[in-house]
mmCIF file of C-alpha atoms in Angstrom:
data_model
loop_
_atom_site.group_PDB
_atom_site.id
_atom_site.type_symbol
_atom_site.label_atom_id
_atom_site.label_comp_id
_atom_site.label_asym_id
_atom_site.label_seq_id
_atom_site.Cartn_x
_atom_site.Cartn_y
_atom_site.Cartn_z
ATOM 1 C CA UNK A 6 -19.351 15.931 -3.493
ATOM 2 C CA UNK A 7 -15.799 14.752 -2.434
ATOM 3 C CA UNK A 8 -15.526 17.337 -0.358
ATOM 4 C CA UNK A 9 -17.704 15.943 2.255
ATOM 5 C CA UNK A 10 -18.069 12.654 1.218
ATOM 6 C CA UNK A 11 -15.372 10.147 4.154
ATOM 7 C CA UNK A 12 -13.627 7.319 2.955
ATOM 8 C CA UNK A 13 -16.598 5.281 5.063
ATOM 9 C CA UNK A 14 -19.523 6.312 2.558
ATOM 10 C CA UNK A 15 -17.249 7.254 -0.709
ATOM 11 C CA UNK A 16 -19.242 5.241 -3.209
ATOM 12 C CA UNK A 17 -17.699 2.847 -5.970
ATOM 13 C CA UNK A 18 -16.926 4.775 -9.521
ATOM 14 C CA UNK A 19 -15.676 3.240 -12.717
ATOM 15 C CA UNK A 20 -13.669 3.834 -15.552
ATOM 16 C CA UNK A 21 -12.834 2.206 -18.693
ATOM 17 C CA UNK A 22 -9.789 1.305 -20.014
ATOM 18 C CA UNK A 23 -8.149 -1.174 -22.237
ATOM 19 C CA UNK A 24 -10.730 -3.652 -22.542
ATOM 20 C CA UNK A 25 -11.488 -3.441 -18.562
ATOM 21 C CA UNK A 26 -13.499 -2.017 -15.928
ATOM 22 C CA UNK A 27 -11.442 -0.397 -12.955
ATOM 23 C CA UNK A 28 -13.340 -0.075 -10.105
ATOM 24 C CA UNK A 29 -12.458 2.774 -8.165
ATOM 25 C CA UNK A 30 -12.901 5.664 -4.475
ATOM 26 C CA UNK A 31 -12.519 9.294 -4.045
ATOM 27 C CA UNK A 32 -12.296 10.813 -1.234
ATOM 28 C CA UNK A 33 -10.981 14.626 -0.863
ATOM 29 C CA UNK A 34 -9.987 17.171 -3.098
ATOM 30 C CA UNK A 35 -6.951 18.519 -4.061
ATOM 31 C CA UNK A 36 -3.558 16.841 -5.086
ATOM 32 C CA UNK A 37 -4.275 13.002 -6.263
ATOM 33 C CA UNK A 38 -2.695 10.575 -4.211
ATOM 34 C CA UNK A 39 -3.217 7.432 -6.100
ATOM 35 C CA UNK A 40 -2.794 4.165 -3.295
ATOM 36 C CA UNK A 41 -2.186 0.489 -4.696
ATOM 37 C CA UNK A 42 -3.759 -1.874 -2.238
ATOM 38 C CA UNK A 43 -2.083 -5.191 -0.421
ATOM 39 C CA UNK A 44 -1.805 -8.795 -1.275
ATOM 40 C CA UNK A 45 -5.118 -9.887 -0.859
ATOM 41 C CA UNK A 46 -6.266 -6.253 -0.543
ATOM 42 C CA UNK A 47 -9.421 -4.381 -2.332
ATOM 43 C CA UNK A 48 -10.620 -0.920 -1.411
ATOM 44 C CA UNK A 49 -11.883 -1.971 1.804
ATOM 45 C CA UNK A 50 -8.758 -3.246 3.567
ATOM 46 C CA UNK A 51 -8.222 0.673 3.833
ATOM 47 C CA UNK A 52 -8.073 2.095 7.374
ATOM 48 C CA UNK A 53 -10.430 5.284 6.813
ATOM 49 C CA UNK A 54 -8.901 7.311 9.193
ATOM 50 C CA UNK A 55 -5.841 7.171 7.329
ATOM 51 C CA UNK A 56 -7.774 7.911 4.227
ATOM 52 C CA UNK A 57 -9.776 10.661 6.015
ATOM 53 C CA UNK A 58 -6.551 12.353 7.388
ATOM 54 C CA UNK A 59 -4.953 12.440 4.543
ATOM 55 C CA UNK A 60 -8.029 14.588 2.333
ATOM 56 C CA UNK A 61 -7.815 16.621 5.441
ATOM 57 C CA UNK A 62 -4.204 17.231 4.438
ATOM 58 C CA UNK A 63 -5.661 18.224 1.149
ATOM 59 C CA UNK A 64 -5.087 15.371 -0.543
ATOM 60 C CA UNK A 65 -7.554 13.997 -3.299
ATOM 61 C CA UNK A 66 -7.205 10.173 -2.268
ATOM 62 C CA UNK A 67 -7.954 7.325 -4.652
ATOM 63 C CA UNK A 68 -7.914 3.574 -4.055
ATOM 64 C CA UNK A 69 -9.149 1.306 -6.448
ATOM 65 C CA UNK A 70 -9.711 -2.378 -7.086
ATOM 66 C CA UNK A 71 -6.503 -4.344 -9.726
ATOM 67 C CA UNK A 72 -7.667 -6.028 -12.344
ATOM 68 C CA UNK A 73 -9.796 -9.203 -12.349
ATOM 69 C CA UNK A 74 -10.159 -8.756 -9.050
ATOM 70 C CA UNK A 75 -12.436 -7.109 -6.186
ATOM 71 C CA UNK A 76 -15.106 -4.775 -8.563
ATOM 72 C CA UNK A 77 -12.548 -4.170 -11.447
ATOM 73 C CA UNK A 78 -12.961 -6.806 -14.556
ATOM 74 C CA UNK A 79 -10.214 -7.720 -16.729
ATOM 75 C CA UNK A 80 -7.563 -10.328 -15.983
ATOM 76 C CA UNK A 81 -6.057 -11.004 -12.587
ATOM 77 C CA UNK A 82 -2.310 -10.976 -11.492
ATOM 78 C CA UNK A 83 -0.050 -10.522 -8.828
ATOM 79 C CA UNK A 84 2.760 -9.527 -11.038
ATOM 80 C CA UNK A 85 4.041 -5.670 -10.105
ATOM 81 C CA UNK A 86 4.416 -4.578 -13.549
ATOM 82 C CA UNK A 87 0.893 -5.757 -13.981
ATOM 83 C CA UNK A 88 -0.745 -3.979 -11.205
ATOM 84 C CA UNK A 89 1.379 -0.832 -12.125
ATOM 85 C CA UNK A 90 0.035 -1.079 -15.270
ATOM 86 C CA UNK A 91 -3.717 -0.977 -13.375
ATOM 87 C CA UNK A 92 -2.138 2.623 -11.842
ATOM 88 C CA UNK A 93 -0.891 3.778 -14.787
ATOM 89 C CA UNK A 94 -4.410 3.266 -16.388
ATOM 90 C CA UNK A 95 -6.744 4.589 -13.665
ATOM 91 C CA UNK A 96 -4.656 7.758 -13.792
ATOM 92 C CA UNK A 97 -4.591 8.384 -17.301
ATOM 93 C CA UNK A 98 -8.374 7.392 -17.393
ATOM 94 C CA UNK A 99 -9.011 10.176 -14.915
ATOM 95 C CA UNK A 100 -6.731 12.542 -16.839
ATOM 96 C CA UNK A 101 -4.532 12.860 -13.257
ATOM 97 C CA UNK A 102 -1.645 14.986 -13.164
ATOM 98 C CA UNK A 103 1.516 16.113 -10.439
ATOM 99 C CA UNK A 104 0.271 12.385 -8.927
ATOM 100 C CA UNK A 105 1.883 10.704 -5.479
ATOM 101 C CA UNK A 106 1.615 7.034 -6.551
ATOM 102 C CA UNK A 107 2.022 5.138 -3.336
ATOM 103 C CA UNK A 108 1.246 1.272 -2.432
ATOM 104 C CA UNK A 109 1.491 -0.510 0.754
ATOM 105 C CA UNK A 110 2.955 -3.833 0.477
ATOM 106 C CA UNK A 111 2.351 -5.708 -2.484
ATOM 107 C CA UNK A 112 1.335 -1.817 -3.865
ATOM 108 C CA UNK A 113 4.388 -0.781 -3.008
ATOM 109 C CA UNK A 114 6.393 -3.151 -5.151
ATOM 110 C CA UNK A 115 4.267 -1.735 -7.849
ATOM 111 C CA UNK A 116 4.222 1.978 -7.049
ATOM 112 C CA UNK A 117 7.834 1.240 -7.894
ATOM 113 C CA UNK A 118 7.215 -0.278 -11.452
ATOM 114 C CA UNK A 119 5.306 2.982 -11.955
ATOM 115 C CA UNK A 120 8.460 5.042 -10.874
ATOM 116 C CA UNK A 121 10.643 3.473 -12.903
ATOM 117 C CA UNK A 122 8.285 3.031 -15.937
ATOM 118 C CA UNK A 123 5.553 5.448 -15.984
ATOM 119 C CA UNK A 124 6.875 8.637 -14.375
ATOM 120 C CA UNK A 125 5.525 11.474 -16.544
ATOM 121 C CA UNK A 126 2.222 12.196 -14.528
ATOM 122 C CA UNK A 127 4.097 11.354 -11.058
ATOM 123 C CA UNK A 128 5.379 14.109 -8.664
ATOM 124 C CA UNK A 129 6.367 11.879 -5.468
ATOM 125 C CA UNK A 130 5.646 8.249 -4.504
ATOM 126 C CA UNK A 131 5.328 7.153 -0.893
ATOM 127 C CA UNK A 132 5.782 3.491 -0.340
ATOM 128 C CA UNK A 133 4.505 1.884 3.050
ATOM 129 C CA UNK A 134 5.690 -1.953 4.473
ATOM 130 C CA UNK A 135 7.153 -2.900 1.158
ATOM 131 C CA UNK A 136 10.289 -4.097 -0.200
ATOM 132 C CA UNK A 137 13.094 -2.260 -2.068
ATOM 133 C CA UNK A 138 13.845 -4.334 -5.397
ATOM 134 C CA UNK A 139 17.025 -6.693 -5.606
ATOM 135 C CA UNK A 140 19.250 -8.859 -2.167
ATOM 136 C CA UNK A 141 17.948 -8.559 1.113
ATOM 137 C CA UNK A 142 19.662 -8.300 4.176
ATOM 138 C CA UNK A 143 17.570 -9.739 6.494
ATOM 139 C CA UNK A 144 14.706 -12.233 4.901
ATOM 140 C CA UNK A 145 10.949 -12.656 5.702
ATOM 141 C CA UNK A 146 9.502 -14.246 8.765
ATOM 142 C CA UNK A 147 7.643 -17.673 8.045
ATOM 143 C CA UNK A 148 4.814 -16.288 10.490
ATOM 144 C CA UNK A 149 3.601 -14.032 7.436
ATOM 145 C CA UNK A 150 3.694 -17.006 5.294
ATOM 146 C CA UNK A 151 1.631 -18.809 7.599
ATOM 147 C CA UNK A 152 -0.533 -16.542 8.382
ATOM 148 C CA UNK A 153 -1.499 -14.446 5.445
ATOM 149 C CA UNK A 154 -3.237 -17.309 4.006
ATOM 150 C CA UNK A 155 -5.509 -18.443 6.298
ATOM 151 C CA UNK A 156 -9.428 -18.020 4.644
ATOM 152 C CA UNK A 157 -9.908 -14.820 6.738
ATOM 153 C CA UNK A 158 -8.441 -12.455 9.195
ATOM 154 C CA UNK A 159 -9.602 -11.894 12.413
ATOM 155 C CA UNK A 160 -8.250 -9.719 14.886
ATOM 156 C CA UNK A 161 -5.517 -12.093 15.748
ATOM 157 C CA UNK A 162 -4.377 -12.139 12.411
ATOM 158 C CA UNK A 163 -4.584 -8.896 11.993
ATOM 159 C CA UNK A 164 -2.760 -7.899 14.546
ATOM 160 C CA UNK A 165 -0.162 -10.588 13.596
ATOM 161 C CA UNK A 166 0.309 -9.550 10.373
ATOM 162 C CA UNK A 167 0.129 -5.668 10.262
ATOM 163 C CA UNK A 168 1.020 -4.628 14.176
ATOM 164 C CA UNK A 169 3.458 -5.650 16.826
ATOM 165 C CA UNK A 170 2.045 -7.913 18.678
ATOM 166 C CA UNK A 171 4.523 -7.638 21.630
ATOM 167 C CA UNK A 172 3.332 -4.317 22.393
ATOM 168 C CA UNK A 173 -0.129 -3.857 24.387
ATOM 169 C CA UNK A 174 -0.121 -0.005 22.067
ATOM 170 C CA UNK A 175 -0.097 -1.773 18.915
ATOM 171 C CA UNK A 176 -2.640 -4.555 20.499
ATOM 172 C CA UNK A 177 -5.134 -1.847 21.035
ATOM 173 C CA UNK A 178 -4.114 0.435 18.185
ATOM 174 C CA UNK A 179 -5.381 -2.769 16.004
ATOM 175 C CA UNK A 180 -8.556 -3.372 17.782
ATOM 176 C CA UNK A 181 -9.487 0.161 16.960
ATOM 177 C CA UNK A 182 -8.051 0.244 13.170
ATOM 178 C CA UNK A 183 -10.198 -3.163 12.809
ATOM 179 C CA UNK A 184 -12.951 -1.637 14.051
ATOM 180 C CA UNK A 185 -12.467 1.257 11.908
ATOM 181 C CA UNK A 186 -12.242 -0.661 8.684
ATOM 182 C CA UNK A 187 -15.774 -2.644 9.926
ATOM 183 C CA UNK A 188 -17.823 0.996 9.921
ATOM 184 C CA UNK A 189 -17.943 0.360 6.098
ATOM 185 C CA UNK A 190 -21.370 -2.039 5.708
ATOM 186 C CA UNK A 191 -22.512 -1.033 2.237
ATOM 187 C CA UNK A 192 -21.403 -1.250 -1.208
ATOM 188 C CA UNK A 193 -17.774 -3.035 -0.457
ATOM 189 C CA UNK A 194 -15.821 -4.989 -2.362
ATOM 190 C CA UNK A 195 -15.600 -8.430 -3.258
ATOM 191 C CA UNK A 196 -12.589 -10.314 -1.524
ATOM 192 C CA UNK A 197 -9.707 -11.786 -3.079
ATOM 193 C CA UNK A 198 -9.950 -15.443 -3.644
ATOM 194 C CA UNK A 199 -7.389 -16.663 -1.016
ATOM 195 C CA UNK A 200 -6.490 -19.787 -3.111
ATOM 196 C CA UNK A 201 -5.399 -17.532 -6.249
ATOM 197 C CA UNK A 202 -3.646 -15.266 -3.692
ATOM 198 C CA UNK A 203 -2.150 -18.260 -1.831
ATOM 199 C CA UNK A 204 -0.847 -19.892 -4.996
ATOM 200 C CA UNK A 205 0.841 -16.241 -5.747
ATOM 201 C CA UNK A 206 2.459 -16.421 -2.648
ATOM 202 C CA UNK A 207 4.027 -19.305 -2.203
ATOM 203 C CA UNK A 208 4.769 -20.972 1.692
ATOM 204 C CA UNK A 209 8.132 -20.053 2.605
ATOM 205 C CA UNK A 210 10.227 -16.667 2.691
ATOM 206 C CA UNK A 211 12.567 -16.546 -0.604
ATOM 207 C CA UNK A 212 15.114 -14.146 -1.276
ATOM 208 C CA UNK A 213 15.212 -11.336 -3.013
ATOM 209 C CA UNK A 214 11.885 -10.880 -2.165
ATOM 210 C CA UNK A 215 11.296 -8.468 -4.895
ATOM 211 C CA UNK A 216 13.827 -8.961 -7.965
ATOM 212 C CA UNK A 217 13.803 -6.367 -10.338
ATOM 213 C CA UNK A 218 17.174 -5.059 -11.092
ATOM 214 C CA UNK A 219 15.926 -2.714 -13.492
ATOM 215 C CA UNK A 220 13.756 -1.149 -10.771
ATOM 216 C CA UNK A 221 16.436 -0.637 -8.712
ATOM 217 C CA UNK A 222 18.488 0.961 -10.961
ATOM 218 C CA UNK A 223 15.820 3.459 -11.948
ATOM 219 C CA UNK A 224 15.642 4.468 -8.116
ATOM 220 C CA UNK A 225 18.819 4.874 -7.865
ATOM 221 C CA UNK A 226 19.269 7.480 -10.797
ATOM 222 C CA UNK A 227 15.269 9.275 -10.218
ATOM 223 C CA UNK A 228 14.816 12.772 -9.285
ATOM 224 C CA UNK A 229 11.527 11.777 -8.138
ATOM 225 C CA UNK A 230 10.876 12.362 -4.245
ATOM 226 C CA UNK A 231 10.172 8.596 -2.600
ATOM 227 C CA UNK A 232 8.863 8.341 0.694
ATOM 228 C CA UNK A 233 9.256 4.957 2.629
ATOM 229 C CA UNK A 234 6.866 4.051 5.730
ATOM 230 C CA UNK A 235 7.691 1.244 7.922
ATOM 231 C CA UNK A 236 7.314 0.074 11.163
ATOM 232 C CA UNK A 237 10.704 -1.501 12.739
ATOM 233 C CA UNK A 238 9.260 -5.114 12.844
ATOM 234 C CA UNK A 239 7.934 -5.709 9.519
ATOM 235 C CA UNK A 240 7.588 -9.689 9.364
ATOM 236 C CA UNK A 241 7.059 -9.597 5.582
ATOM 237 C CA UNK A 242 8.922 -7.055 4.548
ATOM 238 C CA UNK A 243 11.825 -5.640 7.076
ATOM 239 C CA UNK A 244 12.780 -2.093 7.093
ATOM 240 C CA UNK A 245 16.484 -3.200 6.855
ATOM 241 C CA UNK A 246 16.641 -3.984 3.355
ATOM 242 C CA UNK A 247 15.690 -0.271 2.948
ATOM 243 C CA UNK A 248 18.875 1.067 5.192
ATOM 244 C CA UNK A 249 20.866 -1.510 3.255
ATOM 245 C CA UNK A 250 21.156 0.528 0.249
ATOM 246 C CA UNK A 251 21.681 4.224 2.306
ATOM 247 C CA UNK A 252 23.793 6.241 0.046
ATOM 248 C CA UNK A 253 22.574 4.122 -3.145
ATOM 249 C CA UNK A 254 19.503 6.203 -3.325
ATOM 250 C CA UNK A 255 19.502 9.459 -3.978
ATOM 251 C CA UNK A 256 15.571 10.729 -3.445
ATOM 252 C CA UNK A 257 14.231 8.619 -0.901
ATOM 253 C CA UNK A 258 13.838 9.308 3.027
ATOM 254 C CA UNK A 259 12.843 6.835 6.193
ATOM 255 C CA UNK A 260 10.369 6.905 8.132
ATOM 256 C CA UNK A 261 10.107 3.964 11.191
ATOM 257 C CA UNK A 262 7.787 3.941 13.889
ATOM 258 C CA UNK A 263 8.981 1.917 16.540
ATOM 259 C CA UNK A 264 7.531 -1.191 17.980
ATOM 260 C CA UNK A 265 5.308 -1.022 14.606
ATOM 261 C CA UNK A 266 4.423 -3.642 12.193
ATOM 262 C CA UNK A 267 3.436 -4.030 8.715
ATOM 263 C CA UNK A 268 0.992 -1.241 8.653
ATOM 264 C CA UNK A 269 2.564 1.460 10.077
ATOM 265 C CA UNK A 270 -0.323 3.745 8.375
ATOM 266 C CA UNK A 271 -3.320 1.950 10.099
ATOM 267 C CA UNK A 272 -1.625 1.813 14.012
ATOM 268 C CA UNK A 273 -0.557 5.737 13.496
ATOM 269 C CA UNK A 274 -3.110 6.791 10.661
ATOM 270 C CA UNK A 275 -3.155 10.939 11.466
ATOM 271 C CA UNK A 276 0.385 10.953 12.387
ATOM 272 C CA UNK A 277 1.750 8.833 8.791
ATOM 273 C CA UNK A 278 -0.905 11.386 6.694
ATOM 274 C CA UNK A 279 0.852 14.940 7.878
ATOM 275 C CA UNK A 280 4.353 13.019 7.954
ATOM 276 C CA UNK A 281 3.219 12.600 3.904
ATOM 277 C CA UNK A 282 1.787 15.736 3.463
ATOM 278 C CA UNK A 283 4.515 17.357 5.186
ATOM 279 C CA UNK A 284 7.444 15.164 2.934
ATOM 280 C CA UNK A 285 5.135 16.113 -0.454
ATOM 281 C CA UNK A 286 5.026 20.074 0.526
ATOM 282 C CA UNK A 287 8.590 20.125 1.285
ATOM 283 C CA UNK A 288 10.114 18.170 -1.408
ATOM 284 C CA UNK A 289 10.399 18.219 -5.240
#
């Protein structure tokens, strides 16, 4: 079934675990590619083509729903080591093995967690517009802060927050990943509450923006392939913090796309899936 089933019509699956319901996608078979989702993100804030290109890649790709929130039950929070905790449990549910965790944003913070705490199933993570733990060099932008929670993202937003607006290619490469992400009509997700999510956030840039020393020591001692996506104008979370620590870690590689935003994966969604299939063949 997963075979020919697109990230468009992949229906919502469950599994148990600790107490909880995680609600969860397939789409693709092969090696599992496990993706934790955005602030205020569910399985539907997805791009499919990005999805889509990577099962083409032979990639078994799985997004699911954290805790509390969207379809999974349980208790909600924002908290990395919690939502790494939600990874850690949908892949042991699912008996997953040789698994590239990856997260984009807030799911990257926690892909991390799940480096540096859970790595025994893991055989690469790729991160994409997220923060390395501990100082930054160069802070947020206040426009995420006031953006990200308004009650609901139009295009505007959208191309605000996750593409470059100074560039008429991004402009149109987000009216087409928007309309992409719309094809889905049936069976989605239920959003995030944006007052939780607001609350989480807070309404000014602070510094680091992801402290966890512990984190970053474990990256910097991993043998563990890691795999950053960015795009070179990333108002939440700027690609400079991650050339900041060149030479302090030992497994992970760069990859910028210029005159790129947040989502880097939804503005060049075939091109980021064989840059990860290509880093996951070639590395171990």
């Amino acid at each position: 079934m997963n075979a020919i089933v697109s990230a468009v019509t992949a229906p919502n699956q469950f599994v148990e675990s600790n107490g909880r319901k995680i609600a969860y996608r397939s789409v693709g078979m092969g090696k599992p590619i496990v993706l934790c989702t955005r602030f205020r993100g569910n399985m539907d804030v997805w791009d499919p083509a990005f999805l889509d290109a990577l099962a083409a890649h032979g990639f078994r790709v799985i997004t699911f729903d954290y805790s509390g929130l969207g379809l999974s039950t349980g208790e909600r929070s924002y908290a990395p080591p919690s939502l790494a905790g939600d990874a850690k449990d949908l892949i042991e549910a699912l008996d997953l093995r040789d698994v590239v965790i990856g997260g984009w944003s807030l799911g990257g913070l926690a892909a991390q967690v799940v480096v540096a705490m859970f790595p025994e199933r893991l055989s690469h993570a790729v991160l994409i517009g997220t923060s390395p733990p501990g100082p930054n060099v160069k802070p947020a932008e206040q426009l995420f802060y006031d953006t990200a929670v308004l009650p609901s993202y139009g295009l505007d937003e959208e191309t605000i927050l996750f593409f470059e607006p100074r560039s008429q290619a991004s402009r149109e490469a987000a009216r087409r990943s928007v309309e992409r992400i719309a094809q889905r009509t049936q069976d989605r997700s239920v959003p995030v509450p944006v007052d939780w999510a607001a609350a989480h956030l807070g309404d000014r840039p602070r510094s680091p923006l992801f402290p966890a020393d512990a984190v970053l020591e474990a990256l910097k001692v991993t043998h563990l392939p890691i795999l950053h996506v960015g795009g070179d104008h990333d108002i939440i979370f700027p690609v400079e913090n991650w050339y900041a620590l060149n030479e302090q870690l030992p497994t992970v590689q760069l990859l910028t796309y210029p005159r790129a935003g947040h989502g880097p994966h939804h503005e060049h969604p075939e091109a980021t899936a064989q840059h990860i299939a290509a880093f996951v063949r070639t590395t171990s």
